[in-house]
XYZ file of C-alpha atoms in Angstrom:
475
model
C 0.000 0.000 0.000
C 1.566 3.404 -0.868
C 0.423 5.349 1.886
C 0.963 7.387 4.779
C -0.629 7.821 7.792
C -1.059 11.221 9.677
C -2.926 10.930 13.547
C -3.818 14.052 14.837
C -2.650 14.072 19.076
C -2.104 17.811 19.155
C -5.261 18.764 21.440
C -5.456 19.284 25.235
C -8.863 18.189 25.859
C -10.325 20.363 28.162
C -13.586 19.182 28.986
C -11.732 15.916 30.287
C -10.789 18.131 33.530
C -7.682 15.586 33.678
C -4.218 16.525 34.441
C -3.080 14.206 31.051
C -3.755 14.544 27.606
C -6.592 13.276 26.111
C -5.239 10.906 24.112
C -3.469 9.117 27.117
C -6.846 8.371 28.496
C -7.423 4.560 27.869
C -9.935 2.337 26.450
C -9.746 -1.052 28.320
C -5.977 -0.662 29.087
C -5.028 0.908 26.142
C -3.881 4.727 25.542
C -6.769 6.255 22.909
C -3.907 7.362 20.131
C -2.208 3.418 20.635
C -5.614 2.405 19.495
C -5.643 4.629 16.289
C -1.771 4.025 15.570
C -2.235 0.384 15.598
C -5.473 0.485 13.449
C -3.319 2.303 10.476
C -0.610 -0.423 11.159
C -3.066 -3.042 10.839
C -4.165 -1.542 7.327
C -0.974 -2.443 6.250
C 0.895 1.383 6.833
C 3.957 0.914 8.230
C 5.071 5.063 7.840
C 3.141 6.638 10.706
C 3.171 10.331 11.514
C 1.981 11.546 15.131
C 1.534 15.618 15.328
C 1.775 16.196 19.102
C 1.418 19.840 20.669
C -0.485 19.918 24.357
C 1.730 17.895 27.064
C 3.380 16.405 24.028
C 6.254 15.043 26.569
C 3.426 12.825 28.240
C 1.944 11.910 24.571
C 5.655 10.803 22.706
C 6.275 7.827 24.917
C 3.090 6.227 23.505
C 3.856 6.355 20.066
C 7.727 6.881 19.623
C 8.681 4.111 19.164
C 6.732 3.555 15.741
C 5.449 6.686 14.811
C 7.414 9.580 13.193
C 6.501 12.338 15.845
C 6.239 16.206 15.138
C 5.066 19.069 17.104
C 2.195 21.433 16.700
C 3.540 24.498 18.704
C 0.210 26.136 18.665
C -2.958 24.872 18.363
C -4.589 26.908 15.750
C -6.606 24.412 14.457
C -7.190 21.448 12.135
C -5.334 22.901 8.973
C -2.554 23.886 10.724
C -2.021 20.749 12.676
C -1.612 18.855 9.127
C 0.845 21.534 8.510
C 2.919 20.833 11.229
C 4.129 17.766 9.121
C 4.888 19.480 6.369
C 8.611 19.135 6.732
C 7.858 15.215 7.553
C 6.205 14.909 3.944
C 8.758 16.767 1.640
C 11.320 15.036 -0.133
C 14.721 15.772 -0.962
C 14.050 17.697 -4.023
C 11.730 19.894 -1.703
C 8.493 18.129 -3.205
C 5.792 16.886 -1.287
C 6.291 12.284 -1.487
C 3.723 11.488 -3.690
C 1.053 9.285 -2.921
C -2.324 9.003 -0.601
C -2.008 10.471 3.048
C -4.964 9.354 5.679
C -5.564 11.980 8.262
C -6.649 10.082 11.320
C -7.876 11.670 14.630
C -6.126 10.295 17.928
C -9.202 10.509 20.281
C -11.221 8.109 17.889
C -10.105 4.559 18.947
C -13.110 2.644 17.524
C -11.798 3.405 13.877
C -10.964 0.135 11.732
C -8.204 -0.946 9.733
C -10.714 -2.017 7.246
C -11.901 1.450 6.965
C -8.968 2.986 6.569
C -7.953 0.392 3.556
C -11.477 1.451 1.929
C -10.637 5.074 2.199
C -7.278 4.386 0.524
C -8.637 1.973 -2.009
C -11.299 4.641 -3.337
C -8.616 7.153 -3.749
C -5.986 5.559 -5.615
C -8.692 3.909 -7.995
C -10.527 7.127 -8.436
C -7.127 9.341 -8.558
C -9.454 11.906 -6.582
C -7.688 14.567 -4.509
C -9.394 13.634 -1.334
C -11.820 10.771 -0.134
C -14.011 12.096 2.933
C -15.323 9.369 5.617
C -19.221 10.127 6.242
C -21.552 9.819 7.999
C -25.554 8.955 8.539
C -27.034 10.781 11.770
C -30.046 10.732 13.540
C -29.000 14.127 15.664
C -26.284 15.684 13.547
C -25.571 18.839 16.321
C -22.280 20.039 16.823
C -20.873 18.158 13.598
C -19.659 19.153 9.796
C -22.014 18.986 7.599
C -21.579 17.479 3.885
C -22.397 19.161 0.969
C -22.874 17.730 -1.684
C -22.859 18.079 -5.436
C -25.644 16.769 -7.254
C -26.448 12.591 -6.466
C -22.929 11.115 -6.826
C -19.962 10.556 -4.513
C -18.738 14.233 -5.474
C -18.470 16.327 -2.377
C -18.983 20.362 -2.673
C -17.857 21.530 0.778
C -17.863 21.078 4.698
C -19.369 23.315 7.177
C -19.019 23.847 10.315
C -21.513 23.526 12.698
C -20.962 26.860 13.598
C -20.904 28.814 10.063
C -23.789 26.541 8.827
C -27.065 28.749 7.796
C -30.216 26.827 8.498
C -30.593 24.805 5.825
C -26.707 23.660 5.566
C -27.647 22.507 9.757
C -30.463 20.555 8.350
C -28.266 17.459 6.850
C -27.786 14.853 8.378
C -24.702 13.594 6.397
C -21.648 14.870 8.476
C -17.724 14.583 7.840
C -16.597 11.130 10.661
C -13.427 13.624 10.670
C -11.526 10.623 8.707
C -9.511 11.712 5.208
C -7.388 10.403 2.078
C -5.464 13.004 0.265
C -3.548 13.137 -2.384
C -0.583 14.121 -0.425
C 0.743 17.013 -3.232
C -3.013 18.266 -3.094
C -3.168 18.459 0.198
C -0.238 20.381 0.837
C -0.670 22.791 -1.852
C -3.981 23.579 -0.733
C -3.057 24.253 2.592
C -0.951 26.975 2.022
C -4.059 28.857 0.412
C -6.387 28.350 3.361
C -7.333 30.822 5.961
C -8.576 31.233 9.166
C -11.809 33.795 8.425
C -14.057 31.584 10.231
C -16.158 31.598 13.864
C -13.573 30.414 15.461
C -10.654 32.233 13.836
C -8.914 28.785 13.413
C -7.593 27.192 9.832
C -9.909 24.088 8.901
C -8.339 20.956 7.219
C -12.109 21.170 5.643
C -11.731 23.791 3.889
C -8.912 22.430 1.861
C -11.520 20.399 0.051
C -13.516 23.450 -1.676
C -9.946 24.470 -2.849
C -9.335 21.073 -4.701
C -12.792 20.771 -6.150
C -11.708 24.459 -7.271
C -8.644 23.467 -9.063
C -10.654 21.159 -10.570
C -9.231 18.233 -8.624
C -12.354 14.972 -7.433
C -13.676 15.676 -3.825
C -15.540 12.053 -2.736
C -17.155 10.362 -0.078
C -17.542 7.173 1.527
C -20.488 6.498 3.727
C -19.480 4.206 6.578
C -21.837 1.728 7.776
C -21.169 1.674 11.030
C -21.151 5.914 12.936
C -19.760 4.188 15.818
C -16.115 4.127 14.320
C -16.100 7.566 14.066
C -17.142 8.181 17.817
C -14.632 11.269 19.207
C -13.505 11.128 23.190
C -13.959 14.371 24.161
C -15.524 14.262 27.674
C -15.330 11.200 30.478
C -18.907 10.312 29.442
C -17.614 9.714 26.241
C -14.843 7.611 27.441
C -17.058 5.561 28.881
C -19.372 5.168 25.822
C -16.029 4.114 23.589
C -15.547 1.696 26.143
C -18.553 -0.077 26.160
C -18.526 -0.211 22.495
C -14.843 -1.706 22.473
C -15.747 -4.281 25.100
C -19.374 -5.454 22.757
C -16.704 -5.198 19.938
C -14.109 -7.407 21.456
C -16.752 -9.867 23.255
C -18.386 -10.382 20.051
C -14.804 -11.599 18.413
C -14.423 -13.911 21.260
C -17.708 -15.741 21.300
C -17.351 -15.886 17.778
C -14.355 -18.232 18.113
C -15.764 -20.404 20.371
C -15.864 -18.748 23.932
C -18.736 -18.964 25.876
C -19.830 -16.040 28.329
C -23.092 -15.917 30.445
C -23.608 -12.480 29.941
C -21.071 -10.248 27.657
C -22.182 -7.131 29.665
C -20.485 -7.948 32.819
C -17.251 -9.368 31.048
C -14.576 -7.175 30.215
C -11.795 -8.175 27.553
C -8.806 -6.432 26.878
C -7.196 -5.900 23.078
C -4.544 -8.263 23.259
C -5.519 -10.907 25.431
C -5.817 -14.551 24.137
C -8.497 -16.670 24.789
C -9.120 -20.470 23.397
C -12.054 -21.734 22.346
C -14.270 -23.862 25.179
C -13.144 -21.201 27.608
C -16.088 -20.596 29.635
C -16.267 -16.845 30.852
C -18.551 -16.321 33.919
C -20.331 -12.444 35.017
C -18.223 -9.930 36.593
C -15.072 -11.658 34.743
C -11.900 -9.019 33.462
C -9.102 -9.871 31.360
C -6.678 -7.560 31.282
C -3.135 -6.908 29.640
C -1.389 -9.730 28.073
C -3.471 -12.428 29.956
C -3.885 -15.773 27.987
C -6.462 -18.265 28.774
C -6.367 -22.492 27.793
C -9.176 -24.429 26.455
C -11.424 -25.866 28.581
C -10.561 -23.096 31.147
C -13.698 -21.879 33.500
C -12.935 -17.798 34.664
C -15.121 -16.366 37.357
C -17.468 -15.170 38.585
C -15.747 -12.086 40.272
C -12.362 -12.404 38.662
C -9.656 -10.268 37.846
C -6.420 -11.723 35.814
C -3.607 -9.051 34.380
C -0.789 -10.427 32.116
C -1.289 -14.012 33.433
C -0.973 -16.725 31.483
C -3.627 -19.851 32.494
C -3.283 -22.981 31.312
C -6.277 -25.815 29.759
C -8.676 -27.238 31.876
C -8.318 -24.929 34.767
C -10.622 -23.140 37.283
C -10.568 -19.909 38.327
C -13.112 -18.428 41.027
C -13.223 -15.332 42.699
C -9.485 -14.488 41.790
C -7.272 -11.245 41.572
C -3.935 -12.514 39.577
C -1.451 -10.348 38.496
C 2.156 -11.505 36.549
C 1.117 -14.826 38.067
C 0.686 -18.483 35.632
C -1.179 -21.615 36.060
C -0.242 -24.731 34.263
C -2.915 -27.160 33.157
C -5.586 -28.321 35.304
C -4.740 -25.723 38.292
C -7.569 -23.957 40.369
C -7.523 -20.837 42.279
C -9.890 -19.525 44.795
C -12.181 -18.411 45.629
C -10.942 -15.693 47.020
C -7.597 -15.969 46.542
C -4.926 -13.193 45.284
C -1.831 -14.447 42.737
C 0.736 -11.667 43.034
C 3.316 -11.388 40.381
C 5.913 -14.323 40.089
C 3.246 -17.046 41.239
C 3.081 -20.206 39.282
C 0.318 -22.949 39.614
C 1.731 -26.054 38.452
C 0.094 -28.724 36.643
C -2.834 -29.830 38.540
C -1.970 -27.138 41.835
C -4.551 -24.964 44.002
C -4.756 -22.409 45.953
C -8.122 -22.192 48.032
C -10.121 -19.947 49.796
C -8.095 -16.848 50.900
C -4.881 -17.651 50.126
C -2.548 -15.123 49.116
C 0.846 -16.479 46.996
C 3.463 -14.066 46.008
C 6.450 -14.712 43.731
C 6.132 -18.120 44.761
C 6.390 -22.295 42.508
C 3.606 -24.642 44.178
C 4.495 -27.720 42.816
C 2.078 -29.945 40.850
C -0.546 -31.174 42.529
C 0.238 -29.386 45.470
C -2.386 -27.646 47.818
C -2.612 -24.342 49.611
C -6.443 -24.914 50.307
C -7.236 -22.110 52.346
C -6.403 -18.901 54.745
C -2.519 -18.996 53.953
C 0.206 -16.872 52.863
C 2.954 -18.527 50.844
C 5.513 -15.799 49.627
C 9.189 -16.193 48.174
C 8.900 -19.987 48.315
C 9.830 -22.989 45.873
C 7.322 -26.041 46.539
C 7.473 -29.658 45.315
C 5.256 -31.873 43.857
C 2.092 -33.429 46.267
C 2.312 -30.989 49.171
C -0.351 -30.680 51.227
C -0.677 -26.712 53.074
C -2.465 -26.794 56.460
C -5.342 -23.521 56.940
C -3.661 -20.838 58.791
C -0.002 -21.861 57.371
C 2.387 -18.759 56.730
C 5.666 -18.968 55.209
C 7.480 -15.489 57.187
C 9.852 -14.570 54.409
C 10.470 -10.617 55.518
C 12.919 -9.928 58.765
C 11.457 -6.014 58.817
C 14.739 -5.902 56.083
C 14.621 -8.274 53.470
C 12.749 -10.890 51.700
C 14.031 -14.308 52.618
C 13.432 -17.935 50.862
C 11.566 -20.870 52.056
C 11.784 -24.458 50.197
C 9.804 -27.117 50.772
C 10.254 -30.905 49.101
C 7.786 -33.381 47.577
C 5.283 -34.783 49.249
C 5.444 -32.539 52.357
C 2.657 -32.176 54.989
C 2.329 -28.618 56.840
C -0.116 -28.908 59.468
C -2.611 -26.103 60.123
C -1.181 -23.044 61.780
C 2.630 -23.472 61.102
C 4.893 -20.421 60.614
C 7.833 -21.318 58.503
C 10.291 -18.897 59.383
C 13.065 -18.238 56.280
C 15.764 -18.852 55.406
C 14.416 -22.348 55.984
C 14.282 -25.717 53.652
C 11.906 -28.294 54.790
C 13.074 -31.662 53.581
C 11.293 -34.367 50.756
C 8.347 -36.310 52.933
C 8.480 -34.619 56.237
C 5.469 -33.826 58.390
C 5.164 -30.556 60.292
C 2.485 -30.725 63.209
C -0.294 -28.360 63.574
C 0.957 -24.964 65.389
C 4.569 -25.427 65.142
C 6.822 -22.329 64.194
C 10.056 -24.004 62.289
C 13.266 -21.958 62.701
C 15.367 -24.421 61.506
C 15.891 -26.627 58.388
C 14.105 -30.020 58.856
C 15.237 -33.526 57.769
C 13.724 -35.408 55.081
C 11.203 -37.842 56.371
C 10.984 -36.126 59.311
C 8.735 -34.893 62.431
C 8.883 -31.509 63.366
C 7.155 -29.737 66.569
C 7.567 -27.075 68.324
C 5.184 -26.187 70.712
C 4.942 -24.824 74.443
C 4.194 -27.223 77.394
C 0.906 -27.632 77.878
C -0.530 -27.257 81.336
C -3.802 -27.510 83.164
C -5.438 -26.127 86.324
C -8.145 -28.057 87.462
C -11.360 -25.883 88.649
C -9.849 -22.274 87.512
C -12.624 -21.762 85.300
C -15.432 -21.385 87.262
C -13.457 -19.571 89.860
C -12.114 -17.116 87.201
C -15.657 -16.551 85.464
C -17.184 -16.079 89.586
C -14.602 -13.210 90.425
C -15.405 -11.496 87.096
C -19.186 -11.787 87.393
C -18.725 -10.562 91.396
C -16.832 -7.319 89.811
C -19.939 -6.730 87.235
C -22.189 -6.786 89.791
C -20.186 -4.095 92.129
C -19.596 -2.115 89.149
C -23.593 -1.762 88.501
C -24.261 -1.977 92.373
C -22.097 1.544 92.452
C -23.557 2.756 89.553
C -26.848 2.757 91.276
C -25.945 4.625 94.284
């Protein structure tokens, strides 16, 4: 494809009342301008130019590292924001690179890379000067409005909401703010526009009347779908591009074979993996570069970032976070995978259990109320409830390792450094400070001692004190 791509960043986006640009805001995880950068990549662009202007030093870590980035020092509009990449276009020679340039705006993220192909299609078959994406609305407020020439693709003008007169405010066909130029056109043209307009700024619309002028094509493609053209200007807005991603993205999934109960409540995002048989339950998010096994049951009330889950596994009630689970694992519910926790094959960790940076060996068990962090675990280990592994002095973190086929009774502390040996047994309420033996017992508990008859003594002196206590209350 011989084409460019230009993505317009340059705005400050007031009515977001945010301390960040606008087009840092994300949609599911993702920065709004990373969403329109990687829709031109997908359309088979590879030469990407950002203009950046308001808190462009925030803006150029998103897309530096395969964009072209130059700056619009002042924001005087549309026109002049294309103009900013003037020097980006010209050649050697001093000529503008010839060929089709799509003008993209970075606070649209729901725009397609199959749109962008059409618009770049229709203008290198039709050799027309610019292709405008349109528009069908049922409340056209606040947008351009198309004018056009007689019943054919041709395109007489834009106007601005603003400068409309009645009748102009009356269509419903508006510019989606999407363009193909010819890229010497476009140039040219722009050096002959002006800002004698409402709001005193130089439109990238207007550079259309001055092609159909020089006698240059001005078309129009219709899209099917308004959604893609959907601007973030505002939070609500944010919110509505959201939603739309997430119906976008669900419907992909289900398509290949995922089942969810109800699509609403699950939330998917852009470059997670999921395969098919994966059963999604309500209140489910997938987030980052999470990746999901067939067979694999999520949720309800789950929340996995960049973790990688194996087939046949079952996750309930989870947060996970850098953490993986190997094949036929199970987690919660309730339970919280920092990062560096692996599940092996066939492993689980129960109800309120918290693992962090931590191997539980396969088929090993942490079933419930435990803390297991900085430790290496064999194979077959059983966890008693209540079982902590102590790896922080107050200083640093310290390592625990326990063998196969271990048995921690409930209510152990396994202070670290400490290795607990292949087949040992540690009994309920011990607190291990040393290494222990393979094969071995180890206690370590207090004396136990009884006093026959204190308790009813002790519960008669403190019922005796009530009753002075109310007795001198009285008087």
């Amino acid at each position: 494809m011989n084409a460019k791509a230009l993505i317009l960043a340059a705005g400050a986006g007031t009515r977001m009342k945010s301390e960040k640009p606008k087009v840092a805001h994300e949609v599911l995880g993702k920065p709004l301008v990373r969403w329109v950068v990687d829709a031109a990549h997908d359309a088979g662009i590879s030469d990407v130019i950002s203009v950046l202007g308001h808190m462009s030093e925030k803006v150029a870590p998103l897309v530096e590292s395969d964009t072209q980035i130059v700056i619009q020092t002042q924001q005087l509009g549309t026109g002049d924001a294309v103009n900013a990449a003037r020097e980006a276009m010209t050649c050697e020679d001093g000529s503008i690179a010839e060929g089709s340039l799509v003008v993209l705006s970075g606070d649209c993220p729901l725009i397609t890379p199959e749109t962008i192909s059409a618009l770049v299609a229709k203008r290198e078959q039709t050799n027309a000067a610019v292709v405008v994406l349109t528009m069908k609305m049922d409340d056209p407020f606040g947008y351009g409005r198309i004018v056009r020439e007689g019943e054919g693709d041709s395109v007489a003008r834009i106007v601005e909401q603003k400068d409309a007169t009645p009748e102009e405010a009356s269509i419903n066909e508006c510019n989606a703010g999407f363009y193909c130029f010819d890229a010497p056109a476009l140039f040219d043209a722009l050096s002959r526009i002006t800002n004698d307009n409402a709001q005193g700024e130089y439109y990238l619309t207007d550079v259309l009347e001055i092609c159909r002028n020089d006698g240059r094509d001005v078309l129009a493609l219709v899209t099917d779908d308004a959604e893609e053209a959907m601007g973030v200007n505002s939070r609500i807005q944010l919110s509505q591009a959201s939603v739309a991603m997430q119906h976008r993205i669900n419907q992909r999934h289900m398509a290949a074979g995922v089942t969810m109960w109800d699509p609403s409540t699950v939330w998917i995002g852009p470059y997670v993996k999921i395969e098919n048989d994966v059963e999604l339950l309500p209140m489910t998010f997938l987030m980052g570069k999470t990746s999901v096994g067939r067979d694999s049951v999520i949720g309800p009330n789950t929340r996995l970032t960049d973790t990688v889950v194996g087939r046949g596994c079952r996750i309930d009630e989870t947060v996970a976070e850098d953490a993986r689970l190997d094949d036929r694992a199970t987690s919660g519910p309730r339970a919280y995978l920092r990062p560096g926790t692996h599940l092996c094959e066939g492993a689980k960790a129960g109800t309120h259990v918290e693992i962090k940076k931590s191997t539980i060996g396969a088929g090993s068990k942490v079933p419930h109320l435990s803390y297991i962090g900085d430790t290496t675990m064999g194979s077959g280990v059983n966890i008693g409830a209540g079982s902590i592994t102590c790896n922080y002095d107050g200083v640093s973190k310290h390592a625990t390792v326990i063998g196969d086929d271990v048995f921690v009774g409930s209510d152990s502390m396994l202070v670290a450094p400490v290795t607990i040996g292949e087949g040992a047994i540690i009994g309920a309420a011990s607190c291990i400070t040393r290494d222990v033996e393979a094969d071995a017992l180890a206690l370590e508990r207090a004396e136990q001692r009884q006093i026959p008859g204190w308790a009813s003594k002790h519960m008669a002196k403190l019922r005796d004190k009530k009753a002075q206590a109310q007795q001198a209350k009285a008087e």
